[in-house]
Structures are given as structure tokens and as C-alpha cells.
Coordinates of C-alpha atoms in Angstrom, one line a residue:
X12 CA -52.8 43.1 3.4
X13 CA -51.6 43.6 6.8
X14 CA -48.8 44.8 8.1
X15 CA -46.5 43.0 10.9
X16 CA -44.6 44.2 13.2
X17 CA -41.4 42.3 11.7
X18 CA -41.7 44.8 8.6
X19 CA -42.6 47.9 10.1
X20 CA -41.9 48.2 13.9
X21 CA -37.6 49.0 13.4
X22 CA -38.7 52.1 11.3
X23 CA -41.7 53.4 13.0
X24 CA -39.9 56.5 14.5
X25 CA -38.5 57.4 10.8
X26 CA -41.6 57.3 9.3
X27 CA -43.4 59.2 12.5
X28 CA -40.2 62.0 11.9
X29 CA -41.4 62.0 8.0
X30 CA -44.3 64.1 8.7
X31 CA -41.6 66.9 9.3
X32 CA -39.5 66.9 6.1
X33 CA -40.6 69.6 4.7
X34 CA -40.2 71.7 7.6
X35 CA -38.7 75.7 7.9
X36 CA -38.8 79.1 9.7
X37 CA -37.8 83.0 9.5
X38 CA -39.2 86.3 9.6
X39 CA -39.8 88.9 6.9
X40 CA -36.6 91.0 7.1
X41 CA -36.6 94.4 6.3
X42 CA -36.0 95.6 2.9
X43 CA -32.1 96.8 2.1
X44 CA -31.1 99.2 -0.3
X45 CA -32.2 98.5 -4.2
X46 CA -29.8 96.0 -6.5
X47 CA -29.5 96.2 -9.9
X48 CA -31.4 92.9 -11.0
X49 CA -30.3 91.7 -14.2
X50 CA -31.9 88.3 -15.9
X51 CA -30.3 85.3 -15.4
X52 CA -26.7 85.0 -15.3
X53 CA -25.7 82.6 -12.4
X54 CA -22.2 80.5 -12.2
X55 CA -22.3 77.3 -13.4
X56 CA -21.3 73.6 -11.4
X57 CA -18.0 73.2 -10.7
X58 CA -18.4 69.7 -11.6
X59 CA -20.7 69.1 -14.4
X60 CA -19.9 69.5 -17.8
X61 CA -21.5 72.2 -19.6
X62 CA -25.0 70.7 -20.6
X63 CA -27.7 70.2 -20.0
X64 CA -26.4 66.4 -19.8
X65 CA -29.3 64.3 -21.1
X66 CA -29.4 60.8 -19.2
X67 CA -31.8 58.4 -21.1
X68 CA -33.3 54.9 -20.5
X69 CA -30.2 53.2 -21.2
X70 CA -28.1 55.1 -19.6
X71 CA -26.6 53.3 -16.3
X72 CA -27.6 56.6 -13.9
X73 CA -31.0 56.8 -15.4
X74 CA -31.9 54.4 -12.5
X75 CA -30.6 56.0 -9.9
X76 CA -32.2 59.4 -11.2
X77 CA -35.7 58.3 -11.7
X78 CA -35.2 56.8 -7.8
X79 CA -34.3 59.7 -5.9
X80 CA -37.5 60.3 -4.6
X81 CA -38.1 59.6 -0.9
X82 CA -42.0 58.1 -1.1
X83 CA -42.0 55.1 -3.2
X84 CA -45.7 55.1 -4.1
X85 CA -45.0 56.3 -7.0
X86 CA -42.7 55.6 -9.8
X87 CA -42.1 57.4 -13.1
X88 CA -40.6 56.1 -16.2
X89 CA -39.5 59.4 -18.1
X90 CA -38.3 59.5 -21.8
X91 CA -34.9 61.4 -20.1
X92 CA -33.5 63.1 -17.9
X93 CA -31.7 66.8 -17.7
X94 CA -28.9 67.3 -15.3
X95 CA -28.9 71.1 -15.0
X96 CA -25.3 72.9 -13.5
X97 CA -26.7 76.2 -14.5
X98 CA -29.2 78.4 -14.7
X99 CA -28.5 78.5 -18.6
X100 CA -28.2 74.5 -18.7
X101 CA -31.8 74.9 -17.2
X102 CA -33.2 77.2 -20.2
X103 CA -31.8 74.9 -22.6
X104 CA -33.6 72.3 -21.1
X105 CA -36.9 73.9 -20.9
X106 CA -36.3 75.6 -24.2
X107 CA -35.8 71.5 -25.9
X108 CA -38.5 70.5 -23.3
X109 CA -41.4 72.8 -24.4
X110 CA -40.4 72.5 -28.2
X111 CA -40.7 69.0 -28.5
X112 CA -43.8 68.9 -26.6
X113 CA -42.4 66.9 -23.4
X114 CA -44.4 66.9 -19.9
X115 CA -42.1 68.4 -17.9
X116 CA -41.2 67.9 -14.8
X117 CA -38.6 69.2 -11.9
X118 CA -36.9 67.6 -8.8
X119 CA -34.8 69.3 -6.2
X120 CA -34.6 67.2 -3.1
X121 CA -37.5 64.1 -4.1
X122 CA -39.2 64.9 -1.0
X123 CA -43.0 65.2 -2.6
X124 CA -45.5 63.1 -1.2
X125 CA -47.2 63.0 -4.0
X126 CA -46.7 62.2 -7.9
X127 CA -45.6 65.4 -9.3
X128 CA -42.2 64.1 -10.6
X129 CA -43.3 60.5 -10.7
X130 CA -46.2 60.3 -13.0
X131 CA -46.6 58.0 -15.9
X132 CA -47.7 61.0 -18.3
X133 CA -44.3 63.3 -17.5
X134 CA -41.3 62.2 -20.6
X135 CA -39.1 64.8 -19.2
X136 CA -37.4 65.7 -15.5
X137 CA -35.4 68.6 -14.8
X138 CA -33.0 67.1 -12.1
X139 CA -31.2 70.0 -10.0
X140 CA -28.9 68.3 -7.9
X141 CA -26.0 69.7 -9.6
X142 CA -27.1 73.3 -8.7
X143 CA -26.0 73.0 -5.0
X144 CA -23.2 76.4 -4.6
X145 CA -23.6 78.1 -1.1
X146 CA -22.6 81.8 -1.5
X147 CA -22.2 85.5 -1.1
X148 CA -24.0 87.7 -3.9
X149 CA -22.0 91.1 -3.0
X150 CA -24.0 92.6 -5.8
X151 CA -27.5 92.0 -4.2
X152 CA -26.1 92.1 -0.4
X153 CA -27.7 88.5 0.2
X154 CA -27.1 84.7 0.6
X155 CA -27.4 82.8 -2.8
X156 CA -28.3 79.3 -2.5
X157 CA -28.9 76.8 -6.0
X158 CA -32.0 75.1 -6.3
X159 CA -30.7 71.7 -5.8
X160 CA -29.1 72.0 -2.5
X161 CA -30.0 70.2 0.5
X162 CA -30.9 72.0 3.5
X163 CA -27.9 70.1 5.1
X164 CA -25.7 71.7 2.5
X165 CA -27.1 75.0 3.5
X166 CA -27.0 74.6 7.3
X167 CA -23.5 73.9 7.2
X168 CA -22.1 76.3 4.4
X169 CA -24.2 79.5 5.8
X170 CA -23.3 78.2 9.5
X171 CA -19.9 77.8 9.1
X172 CA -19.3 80.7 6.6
X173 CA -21.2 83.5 8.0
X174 CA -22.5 82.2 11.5
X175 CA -25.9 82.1 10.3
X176 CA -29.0 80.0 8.9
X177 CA -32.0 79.9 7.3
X178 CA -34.3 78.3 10.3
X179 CA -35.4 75.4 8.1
X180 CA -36.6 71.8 8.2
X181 CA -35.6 69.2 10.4
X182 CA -34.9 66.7 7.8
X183 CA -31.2 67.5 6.0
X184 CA -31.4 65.7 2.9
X185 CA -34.4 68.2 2.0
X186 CA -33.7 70.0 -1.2
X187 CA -34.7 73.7 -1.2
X188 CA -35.9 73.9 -4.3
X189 CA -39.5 73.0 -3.3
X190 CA -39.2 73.7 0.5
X191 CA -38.6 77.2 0.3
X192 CA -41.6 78.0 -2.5
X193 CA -44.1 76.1 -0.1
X194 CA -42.9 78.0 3.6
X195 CA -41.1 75.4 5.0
X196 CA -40.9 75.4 8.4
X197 CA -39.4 73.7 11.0
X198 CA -37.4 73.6 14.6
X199 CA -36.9 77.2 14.6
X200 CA -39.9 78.7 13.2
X201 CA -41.4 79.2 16.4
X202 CA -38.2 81.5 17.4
X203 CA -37.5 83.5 13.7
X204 CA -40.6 82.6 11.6
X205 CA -40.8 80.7 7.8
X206 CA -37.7 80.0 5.8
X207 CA -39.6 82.1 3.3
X208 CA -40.2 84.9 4.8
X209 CA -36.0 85.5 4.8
X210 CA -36.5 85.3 0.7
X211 CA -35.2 88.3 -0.9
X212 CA -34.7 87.2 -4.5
X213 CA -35.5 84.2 -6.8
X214 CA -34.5 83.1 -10.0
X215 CA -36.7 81.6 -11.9
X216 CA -36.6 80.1 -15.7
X217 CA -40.4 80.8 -17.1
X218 CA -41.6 80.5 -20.5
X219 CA -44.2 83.0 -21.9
X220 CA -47.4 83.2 -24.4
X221 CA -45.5 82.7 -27.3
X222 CA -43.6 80.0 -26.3
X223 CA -39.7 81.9 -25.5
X224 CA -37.9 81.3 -22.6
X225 CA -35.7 82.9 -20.5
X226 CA -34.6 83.1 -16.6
X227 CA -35.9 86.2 -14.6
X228 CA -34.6 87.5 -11.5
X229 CA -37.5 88.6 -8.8
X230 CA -36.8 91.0 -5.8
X231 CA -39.2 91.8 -3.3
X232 CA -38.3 95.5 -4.1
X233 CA -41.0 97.7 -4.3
X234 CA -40.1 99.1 -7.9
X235 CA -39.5 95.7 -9.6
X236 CA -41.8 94.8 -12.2
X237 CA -41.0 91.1 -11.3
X238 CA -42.2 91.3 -7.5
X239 CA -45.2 89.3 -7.7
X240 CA -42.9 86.4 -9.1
X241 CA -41.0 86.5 -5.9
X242 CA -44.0 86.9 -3.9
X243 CA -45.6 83.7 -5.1
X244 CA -42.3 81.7 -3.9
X245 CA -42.9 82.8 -0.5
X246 CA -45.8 79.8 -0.1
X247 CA -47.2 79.6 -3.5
X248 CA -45.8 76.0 -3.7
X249 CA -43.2 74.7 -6.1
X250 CA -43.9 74.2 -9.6
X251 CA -46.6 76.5 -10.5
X252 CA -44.4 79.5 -12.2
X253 CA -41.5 78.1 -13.7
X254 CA -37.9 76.0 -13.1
X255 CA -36.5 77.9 -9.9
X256 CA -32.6 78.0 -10.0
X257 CA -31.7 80.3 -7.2
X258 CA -32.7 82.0 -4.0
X259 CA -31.4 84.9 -2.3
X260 CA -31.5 85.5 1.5
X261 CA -31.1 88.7 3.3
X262 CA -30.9 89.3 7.3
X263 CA -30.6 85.9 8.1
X264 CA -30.5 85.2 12.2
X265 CA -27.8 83.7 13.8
X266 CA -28.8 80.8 15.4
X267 CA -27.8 79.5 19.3
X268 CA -24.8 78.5 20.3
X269 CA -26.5 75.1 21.5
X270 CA -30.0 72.7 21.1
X271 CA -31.4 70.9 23.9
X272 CA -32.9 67.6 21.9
X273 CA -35.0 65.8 23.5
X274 CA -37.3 62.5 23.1
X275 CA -40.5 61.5 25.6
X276 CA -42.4 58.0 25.3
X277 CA -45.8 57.7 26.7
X278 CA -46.2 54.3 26.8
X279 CA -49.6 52.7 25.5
X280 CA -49.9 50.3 28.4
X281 CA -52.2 51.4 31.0
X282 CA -53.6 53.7 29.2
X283 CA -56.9 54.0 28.8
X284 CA -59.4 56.4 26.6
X285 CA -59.5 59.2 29.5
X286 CA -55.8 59.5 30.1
X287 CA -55.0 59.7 26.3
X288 CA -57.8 62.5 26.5
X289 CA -56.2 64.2 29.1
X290 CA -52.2 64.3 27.5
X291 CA -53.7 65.7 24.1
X292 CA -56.1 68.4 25.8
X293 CA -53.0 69.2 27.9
X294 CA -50.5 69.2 24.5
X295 CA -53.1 71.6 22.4
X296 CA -53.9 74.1 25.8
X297 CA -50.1 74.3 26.0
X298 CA -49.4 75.8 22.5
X299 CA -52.7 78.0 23.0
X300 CA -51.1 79.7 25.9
X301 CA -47.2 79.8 24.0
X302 CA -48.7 81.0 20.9
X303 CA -46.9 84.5 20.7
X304 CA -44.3 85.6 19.1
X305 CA -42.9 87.4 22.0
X306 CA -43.1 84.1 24.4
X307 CA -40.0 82.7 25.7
X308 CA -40.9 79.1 24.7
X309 CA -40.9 80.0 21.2
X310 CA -37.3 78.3 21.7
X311 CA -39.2 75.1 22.1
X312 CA -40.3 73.1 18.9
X313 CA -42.0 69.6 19.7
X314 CA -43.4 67.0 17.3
X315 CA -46.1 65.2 19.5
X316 CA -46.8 61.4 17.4
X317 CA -49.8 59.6 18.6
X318 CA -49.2 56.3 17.2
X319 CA -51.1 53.3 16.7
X320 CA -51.4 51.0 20.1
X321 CA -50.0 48.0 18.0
X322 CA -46.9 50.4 18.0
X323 CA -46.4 50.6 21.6
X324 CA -46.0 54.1 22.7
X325 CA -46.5 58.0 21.4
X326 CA -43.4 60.1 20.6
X327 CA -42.4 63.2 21.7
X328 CA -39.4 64.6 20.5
X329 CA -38.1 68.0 19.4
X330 CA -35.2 70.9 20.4
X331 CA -35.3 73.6 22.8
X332 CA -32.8 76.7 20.9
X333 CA -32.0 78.5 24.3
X334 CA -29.0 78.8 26.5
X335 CA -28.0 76.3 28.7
X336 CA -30.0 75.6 32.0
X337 CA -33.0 78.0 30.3
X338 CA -33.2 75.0 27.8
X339 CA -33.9 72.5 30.8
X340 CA -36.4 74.4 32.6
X341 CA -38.5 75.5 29.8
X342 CA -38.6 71.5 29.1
X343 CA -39.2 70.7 31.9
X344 CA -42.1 73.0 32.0
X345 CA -43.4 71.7 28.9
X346 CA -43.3 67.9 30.0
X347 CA -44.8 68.9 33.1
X348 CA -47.7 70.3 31.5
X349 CA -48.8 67.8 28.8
X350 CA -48.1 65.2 31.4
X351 CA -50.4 67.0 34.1
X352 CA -53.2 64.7 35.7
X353 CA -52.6 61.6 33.5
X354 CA -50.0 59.4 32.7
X355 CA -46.4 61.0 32.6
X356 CA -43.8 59.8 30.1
X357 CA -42.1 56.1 30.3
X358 CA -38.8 58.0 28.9
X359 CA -37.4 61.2 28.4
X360 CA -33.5 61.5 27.0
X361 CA -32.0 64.9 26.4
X362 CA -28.8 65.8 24.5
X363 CA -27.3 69.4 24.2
X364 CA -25.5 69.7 20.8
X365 CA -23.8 72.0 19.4
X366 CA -26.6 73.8 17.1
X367 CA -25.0 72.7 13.6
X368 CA -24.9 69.1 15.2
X369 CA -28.2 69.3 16.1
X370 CA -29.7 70.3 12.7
X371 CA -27.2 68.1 10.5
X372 CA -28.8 65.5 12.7
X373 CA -32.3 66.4 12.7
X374 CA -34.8 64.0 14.0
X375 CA -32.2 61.6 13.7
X376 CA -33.6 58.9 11.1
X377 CA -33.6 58.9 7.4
X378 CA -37.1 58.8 5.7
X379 CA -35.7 55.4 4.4
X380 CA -37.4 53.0 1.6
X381 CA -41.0 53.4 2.9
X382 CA -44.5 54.4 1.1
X383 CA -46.0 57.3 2.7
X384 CA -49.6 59.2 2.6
X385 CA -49.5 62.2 4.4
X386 CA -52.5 65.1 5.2
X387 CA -52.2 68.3 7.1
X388 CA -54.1 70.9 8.9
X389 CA -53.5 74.0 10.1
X390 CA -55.4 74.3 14.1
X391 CA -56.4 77.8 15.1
X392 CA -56.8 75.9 18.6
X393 CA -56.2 72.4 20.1
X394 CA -57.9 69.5 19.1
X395 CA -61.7 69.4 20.3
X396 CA -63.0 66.5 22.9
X397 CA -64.7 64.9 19.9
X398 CA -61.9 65.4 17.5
X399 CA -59.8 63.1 20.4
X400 CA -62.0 60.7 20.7
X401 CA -61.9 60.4 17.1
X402 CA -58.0 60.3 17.0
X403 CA -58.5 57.5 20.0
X404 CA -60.7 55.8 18.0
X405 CA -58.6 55.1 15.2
X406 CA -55.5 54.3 16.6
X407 CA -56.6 51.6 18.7
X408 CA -59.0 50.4 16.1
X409 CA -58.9 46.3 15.6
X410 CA -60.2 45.9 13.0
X411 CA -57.1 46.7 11.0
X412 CA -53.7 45.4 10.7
X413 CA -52.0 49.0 10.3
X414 CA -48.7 49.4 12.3
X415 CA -47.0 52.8 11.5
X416 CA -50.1 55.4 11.1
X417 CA -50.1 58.3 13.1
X418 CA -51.7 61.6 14.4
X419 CA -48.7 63.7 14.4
X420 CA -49.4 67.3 16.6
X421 CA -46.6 69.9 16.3
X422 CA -46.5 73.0 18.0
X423 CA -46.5 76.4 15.8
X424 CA -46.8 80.0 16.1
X425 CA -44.4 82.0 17.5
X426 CA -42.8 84.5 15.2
X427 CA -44.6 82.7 12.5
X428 CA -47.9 84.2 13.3
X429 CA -46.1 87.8 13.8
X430 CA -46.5 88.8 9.8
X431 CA -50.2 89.2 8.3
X432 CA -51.6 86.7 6.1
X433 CA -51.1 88.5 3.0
X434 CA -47.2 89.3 3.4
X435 CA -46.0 86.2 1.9
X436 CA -48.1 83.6 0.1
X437 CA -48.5 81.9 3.1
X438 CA -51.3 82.5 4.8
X439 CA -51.5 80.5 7.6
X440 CA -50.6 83.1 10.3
X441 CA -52.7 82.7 13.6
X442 CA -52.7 79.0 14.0
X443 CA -50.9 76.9 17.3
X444 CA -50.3 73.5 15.4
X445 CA -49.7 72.0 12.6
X446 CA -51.4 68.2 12.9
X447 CA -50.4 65.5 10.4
X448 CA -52.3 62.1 9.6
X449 CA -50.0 60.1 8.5
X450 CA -49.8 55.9 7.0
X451 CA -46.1 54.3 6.0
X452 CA -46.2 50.8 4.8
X453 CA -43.3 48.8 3.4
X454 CA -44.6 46.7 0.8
X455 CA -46.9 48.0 -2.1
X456 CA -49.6 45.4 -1.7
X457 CA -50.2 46.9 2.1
X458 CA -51.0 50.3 0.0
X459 CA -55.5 50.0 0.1
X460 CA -55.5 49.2 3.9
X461 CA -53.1 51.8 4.6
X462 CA -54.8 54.3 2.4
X463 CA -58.2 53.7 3.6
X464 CA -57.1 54.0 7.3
X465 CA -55.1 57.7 7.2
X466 CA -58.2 58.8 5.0
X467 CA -60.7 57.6 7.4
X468 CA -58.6 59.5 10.3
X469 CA -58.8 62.6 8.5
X470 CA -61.8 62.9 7.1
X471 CA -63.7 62.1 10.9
X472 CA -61.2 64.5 12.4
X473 CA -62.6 67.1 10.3
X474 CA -66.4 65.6 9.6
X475 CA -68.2 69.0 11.1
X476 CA -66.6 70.7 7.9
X477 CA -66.8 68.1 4.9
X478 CA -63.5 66.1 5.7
X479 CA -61.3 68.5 5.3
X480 CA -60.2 71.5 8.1
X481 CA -61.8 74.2 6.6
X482 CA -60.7 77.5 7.4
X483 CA -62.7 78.6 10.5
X484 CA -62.7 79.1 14.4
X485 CA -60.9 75.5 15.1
X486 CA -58.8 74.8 11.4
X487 CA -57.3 76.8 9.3
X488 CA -56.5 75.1 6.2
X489 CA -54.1 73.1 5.0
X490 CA -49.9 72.7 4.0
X491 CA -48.7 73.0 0.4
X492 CA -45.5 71.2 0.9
X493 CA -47.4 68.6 2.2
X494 CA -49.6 67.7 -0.9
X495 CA -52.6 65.9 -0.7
X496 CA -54.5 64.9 -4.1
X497 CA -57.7 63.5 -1.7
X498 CA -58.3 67.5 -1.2
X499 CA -59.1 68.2 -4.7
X500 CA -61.4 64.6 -4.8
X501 CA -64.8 65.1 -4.0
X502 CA -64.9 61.9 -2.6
X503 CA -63.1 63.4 0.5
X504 CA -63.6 66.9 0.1
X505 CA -67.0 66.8 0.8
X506 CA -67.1 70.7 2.0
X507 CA -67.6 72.8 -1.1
X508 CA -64.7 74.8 -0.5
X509 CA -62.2 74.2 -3.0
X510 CA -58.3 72.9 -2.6
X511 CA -57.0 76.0 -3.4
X512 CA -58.5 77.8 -0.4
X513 CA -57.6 74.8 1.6
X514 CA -54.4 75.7 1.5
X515 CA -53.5 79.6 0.1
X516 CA -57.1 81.2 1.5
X517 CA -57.5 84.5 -0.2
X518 CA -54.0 84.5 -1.5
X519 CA -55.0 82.6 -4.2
X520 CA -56.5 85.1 -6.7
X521 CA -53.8 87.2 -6.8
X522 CA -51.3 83.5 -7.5
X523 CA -53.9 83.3 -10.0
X524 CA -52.7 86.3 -11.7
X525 CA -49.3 85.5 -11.0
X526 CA -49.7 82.8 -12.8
X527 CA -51.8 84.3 -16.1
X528 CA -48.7 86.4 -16.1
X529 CA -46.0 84.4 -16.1
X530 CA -46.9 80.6 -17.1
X531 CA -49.9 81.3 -19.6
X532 CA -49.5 78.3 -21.4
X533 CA -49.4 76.7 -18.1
X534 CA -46.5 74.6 -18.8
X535 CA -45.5 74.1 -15.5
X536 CA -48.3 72.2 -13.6
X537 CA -49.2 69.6 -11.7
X538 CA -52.9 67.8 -10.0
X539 CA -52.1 70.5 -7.3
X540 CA -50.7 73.4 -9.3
X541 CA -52.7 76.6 -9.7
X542 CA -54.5 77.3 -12.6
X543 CA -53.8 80.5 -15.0
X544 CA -57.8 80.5 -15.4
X545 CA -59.2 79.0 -12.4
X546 CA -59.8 75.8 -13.5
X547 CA -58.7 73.2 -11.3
X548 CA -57.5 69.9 -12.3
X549 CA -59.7 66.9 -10.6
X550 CA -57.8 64.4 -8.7
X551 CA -59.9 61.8 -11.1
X552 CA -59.2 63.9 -14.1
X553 CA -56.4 62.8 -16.3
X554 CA -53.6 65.2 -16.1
X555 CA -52.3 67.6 -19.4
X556 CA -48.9 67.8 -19.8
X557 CA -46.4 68.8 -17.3
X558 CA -44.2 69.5 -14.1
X559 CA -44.3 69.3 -10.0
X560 CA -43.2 71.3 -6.8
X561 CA -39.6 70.2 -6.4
X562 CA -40.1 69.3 -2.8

């Protein structure tokens, strides 16, 4: 069915802005001096009862529980629900979970784009919204932050407490549970690098070979046993190891005084196939040329939406983290630039905040009740001539009634690409964008003509390499925290290289292993978790039992 632009035009910025909920940034700090790291023992809610409180069917929240998820495509009808307050109220769960042979599942924040949480096969969610405490471990020397905090909740309690942040998405109601695992990124990761990369500690509720289970704490010290646990949360993706309950920070940077936010519109009217060419060629030789780590506009973060005609205009909008009058030149510079020899923008507003403002705010819109498909890439360089026309080509296509689908171009690098690929689990580390296909429809009968357009997009931006952006001299891959099922179907994965490399290259032997080690019985998993023997899940396949990435 077709869209109109009665139903989708008021919410086609949200829905462009979606592409960046799972956003983050910081760099590897260095190592302090050794904690004692005991197992488990965290604080429990100040407000739930001690639990884990099991919400069922008839229960009047259950509604609102199995609902929290921001993409409506998909919608799960579990047997009950665990509200956690604990890490204990979490091993109890689990513990009742795994004995009575539920498919388990776990949400932080709801943000997956996919069905991890909401399948029809999963009889049991681990909710974490309870576990939200902001605080100061004096024991470990780092920032402790529960799983089912928002990344709002964090801004303002780290901000406001200590003066600093974890550089993290630009959506607030973002739950860290499954953002952190996967790398977020987001404004400030050109500046300071992935959230992850700040991750000192992680707790972690995992259930071994025979079946007991128990909540581990994993350091990135050298000496503990349990490092590879916390190495696969820095971008192994939530949901592959275990229940996560806690993170710990350490050197976190203080973030500026001030953000310059901004917003461009580059009107569709007059133009044509040459001057679209132009803008994007100019957009992509931009972030080749600001791709260090050491460049001063790494303080300039940009989401670049080329929309559909029918929608009127591309969107441009982002924050420059420098001090005043620095902020406006190096915009300036940057509108300059993608504008250069083609059409320059209809409308440009600016707005210096203070910083908390700015990311409390974020892009400004809520995700709202929308469906959503989302698929990333990782670009080494720009965009190609061909891969342009391609992009033209589809979003002025008539033969279609899709409204809100998009090519959404963000700029990357910076500090992120200052670490090797095999620091963290993300290994994305020499790319200069991040490009997102994206389709958001408001009605589920608009779902197949909205489907088959974002899949077409992406599979003829990336047709030299099988439909996907196989790691190479132009891609590099694709984002965990922005699922995509299509990558493990053969149907659109037409490359031969499989999901896994898509999107943790050779990182993902050693997850492997991580995995054998401490999910054998591979309770927690997913269609996109990892496999303790290698053997991946089908997108066709019908799923075994169990959980998600909390994203």
C-alpha cells in the first residue's frame, strides 16, 4: 500500500533522526591501578520490591511492558515478564528462566531494530528498567551505571555529578544496556572515540555447561581471568554472553562548555541528477580530508539524510563541540564545502546550547510510533559516482509510493579510528562514514512496499560485492547495534562472506571462544547472536530458544 503524505510527512525528520539511536563515542583510557573484583554483589532499586517481580498476561502493566519497544514491526506475546532491581533479582530470573525451559529474552532501552525481544518463540523477558542508579564505585575508581538506564539518565547524572560524560548517542531515551555492548557512537565520537572504548568493567549474569548461574565481574585488567568477557562488550553486541547488569567507566572526558546545533535543508526543487551528484561527492570528499583524529573538525558531527523527492528536501543536521566563534567557522566551513559548485542549502538554523541541553535534546524528535527497517555500512571512502547515481535513482523513483525512506550519510572517524581494530571488539577503525538505508512506515499494511524499497537501495548500493559492503577498499562492513536479519539471508547476502564478518571482521573467532566459554549451552541468543560452534542461525531458519541485544 502506499504511503501519503497525510500519514508520514509531520514525522519524516524523527524517523530520518532514527538512524542515529544507537549512537556513542570515547577512547580507550589507560589502565588504573588493579581492583579487587569480586562476583556480583551490586545495590539493589530504591524502588522495586525485592523480586524479581513477575508481571504476567493478566497483569494490567504487562501491556505496557511487552510495548516498550521503539520499532513496532514486531510484537511479542511472552508467557511473563521479570522486573529486575538487582543484579541478584536478575540471577533469580535467569536461574527460574533456564530451569523451566523458557526462551529468554532481555530489554534495556527497546531500541532494537529487529525481533530479538519481540519474537513469537521467546515466553520470557528480562525487563531492566528498574536498574537505572548513576554512581561512584570508590572500590574500582570508576563510574557505575545499571543496565537499564537511559543515556539521558546518564548524561545528566555523570554531567552534573562529576562534570563529565560518556560521549554517547544522540537519542536520550536509549538504554545502555545494548548500546554500550555494540559501540555506540554518536555526536562526540569524532572528538573522544566509542562509548565502549571508556568500558572498564562489566557485570554480567551467565549461566555455564552444567546449567548454574551466577553474575561475574570482568575488568579489562591484564591479570583477570574474566578479561575476554569484558572484551566482548566493547562491540560484541548485546545478548550473546549473558544478562548484563552493570558497567563501569574509567577516565571519562569532560565534555564542552557549549554545542553549536545546527540544521541545513537542501531543497529538492531544482535539483536535478548532476547537482545531487555534486553535494554528495562534496559531503564524502569532506570526511576523507577530516578523517583524523588529531583534526580540529573532529568537533563537528553531521547526519547528512537524502530523502525521498516526495519528501521535499535532504536534512542536514548535527553539533559542532567547540568554543564559541570556533563553532561557527568550522560550520561554516563545512556548509561551504558540501555546498561548493551546486545548489547551497534553502535553510540553515543554529542554536548554541549549553552542552547537557544539547544532548538531553538530541536530534530533537522522539522515534515516535513508527515501523522501521534500517541497514548500515561502514565506508572506508565516500560514496562512488555509480553508488550516487544509485542512491539518485532510488529516491526519486515513481514507481513507488514510499514517503520517509532515506540514505542517511554521517560523518566518522576522528578519535574513533585512533585505536587498532583488535582493541575492542569493534573493528571498524579506518572508515569516514557510517551510511544508513533506512524505510519508516505508519501503518503495518505499508510494510512489503517499504521493505522491498530500503532492500533494493541497499543491495544496488553495494551490488559490486553481493549486496552487502563487504569489507574492502570502499566498505568496511557493517553496525551491530544496527541489526539487519537480510545479512544472514542469502537472498540478499549474495557475497559469500558471512554476517559475522560483516560486522566483527576478524574479531569474531576469538567472540567465538568467548562465547564457548561462557554461554556453552548458548542460552542467550538470538538470529544475530554468535554462535559457541560457528554455526550461524539462517534468517529462514526457525530460531531455538532464547534472548536479544538489549538495544
Amino acid at each position: 500500500m502506499s504511503s501519503t503524505g497525510s500519514v508520514d510527512r509531520p514525522g519524516r525528520r524523527a524517523i530520518v533522526r532514527a538512524a542515529a539511536a544507537a549512537g556513542a563515542a570515547a577512547a580507550l583510557a589507560p589502565s588504573v591501578a588493579s581492583a579487587a573484583v569480586p562476583e556480583g554483589g551490586s545495590t539493589a532499586s530504591t524502588w522495586l520490591p525485592e523480586g524479581p517481580l513477575r508481571v504476567s498476561p493478566e497483569d494490567p502493566r504487562y501491556a505496557y511492558l511487552v510495548a516498550r519497544g521503539a520499532s513496532n514491526r514486531f510484537h511479542g506475546t511472552p508467557e511473563r515478564v521479570y522486573l529486575v532491581g538487582s543484579t541478584e533479582d536478575a540471577v533469580r530470573a535467569v536461574r527460574e528462566a533456564v530451569a523451566s525451559g523458557a526462551r529468554l529474552a532481555v530489554r534495556s532501552g527497546g531500541h532494537c531494530f529487529e525481533d530479538f525481544v519481540d519474537h513469537p518463540d521467546i515466553t520470557a523477558v528480562i525487563d531492566m528498567s528498574p536498574m537505572r542508579e548513576v554512581t561512584f564505585d570508590e572500590q574500582r575508581r570508576a563510574y557505575a551505571v545499571d543496565a537499564g538506564a537511559t543515556l539521558g539518565e546518564v548524561y545528566q547524572k555523570l554531567y552534573l555529578g562529576w562534570g563529565v560524560t560518556v560521549p554517547a548517542g544522540y537519542h536520550a531515551e536509549v538504554g545502555v544496556g545494548g548500546h554500550v555492548p555494540g559501540g555506540g557512537y554518536g555526536p562526540l565520537c569524532r572528538l573522544f572515540g566509542l562509548v565502549s572504548d571508556y568500558l572498564y568493567a562489566v557485570e554480567v549474569v551467565v549461566v555455564d555447561r552444567e546449567g548454574t548461574v551466577r553474575a561475574v565481574v570482568a575488568t579489562r585488567e591484564r591479570n583477570d581471568p574474566h578479561r575476554d568477557l569484558w572484551w566482548a562488550h566493547t562491540g560484541g553486541g548485546g545478548g550473546n554472553f549473558g544478562v548484563v547488569t552493570r558497567f563501569w567507566f574509567r577516565s571519562l572526558p569532560t565534555p564542552p562548555a557549549t554545542a553549536l546545533t545546527f540544521t541545513a535543508e537542501w531543497s529538492w526543487e531544482g535539483m536535478d541528477e548532476e547537482r545531487f551528484t555534486r553535494m554528495v561527492r562534496n559531503h564524502g570528499r569532506w570526511a576523507e580530508r577530516h578523517a583524523a583524529a588529531t583534526d580540529p573538525n573532529a568537533a563537528l558531527y553531521a547526519e547528512f539524510a537524502l530523502t525521498r523527492r516526495a519528501a521535499g528536501a535532504h536534512l542536514l543536521l548535527g553539533q559542532v563541540a567547540a568554543e564559541p566563534g570556533r563553532d561557527r567557522r568550522l560550520l561554516g566551513a563545512f556548509l561551504h564545502a558540501v555546498s561548493e559548485g551546486t545548489t547551497r542549502p534553502a535553510r540553515v538554523s543554529t542554536r548554541r546550547l549549553p552542552w547537557l541541553d544539547a544532548a538531553l535534546r538530541g536530534s530533537g524528535e522522539a522515534v515516535g510510533d513508527w515501523h522501521v527497517k534500517i541497514k548500515s555500512a561502514f565506508l572506508r571512502r565516500r560514496l562512488t559516482d555509480r553508488q550516487i547515481a544509485v542512491a539518485h535513482r532510488h529516491l526519486t523513483r515513481e514507481d513507488t509510493g514510499v514517503l520517509a525512506g532515506s540514505v542517511v550519510v554521517n560523518t566518522y572517524g576522528g578519535a574513533v579510528n585512533a585505536l587498532p581494530p583488535e582493541a575492542t571488539a569493534m573493528p571498524h577503525r579506518d572508515s569516514v562514514l557510517k551510511l544508513s538505508c533506512l524505510a519508516s512506515w505508519a501503518e503495518p499494511e505499508q510494510a512489503p512496499e517499504y521493505l522491498a524499497w530500503v532492500r533494493a537501495c541497499y543491495r544496488d548500493l553495494f551490488a559490486d560485492t553481493g549486496g552487502v559492503p563487504v569489507p574492502g577498499t570502499t566498505a568496511d562492513g557493517a553496525f551491530i547495534n544496527y541489526p539487519d536479519t537480510d545479512l544472514a539471508d542469502p537472498r540478499w547476502n549474495t557475497s559469500g562472506t558471512p554476517w559475522e564478518t560483516l560486522y566483527y571482521k576478524d574479531n569474531h573467532t576469538r567472540l567465538r571462544a568467548t562465547k564457548r566459554r561462557w554461554d556453552p549451552r548458548n542460552v542467550f541468543h538470538h538470529t544475530l547472536s554468535i554462535s559457541p560452534d560457528g554455526n550461524s542461525i539462517s534468517n529462514g531458519s526457525r530460531l531455538p530458544s532464547q534472548p536479544q541485544s538489549h538495544i
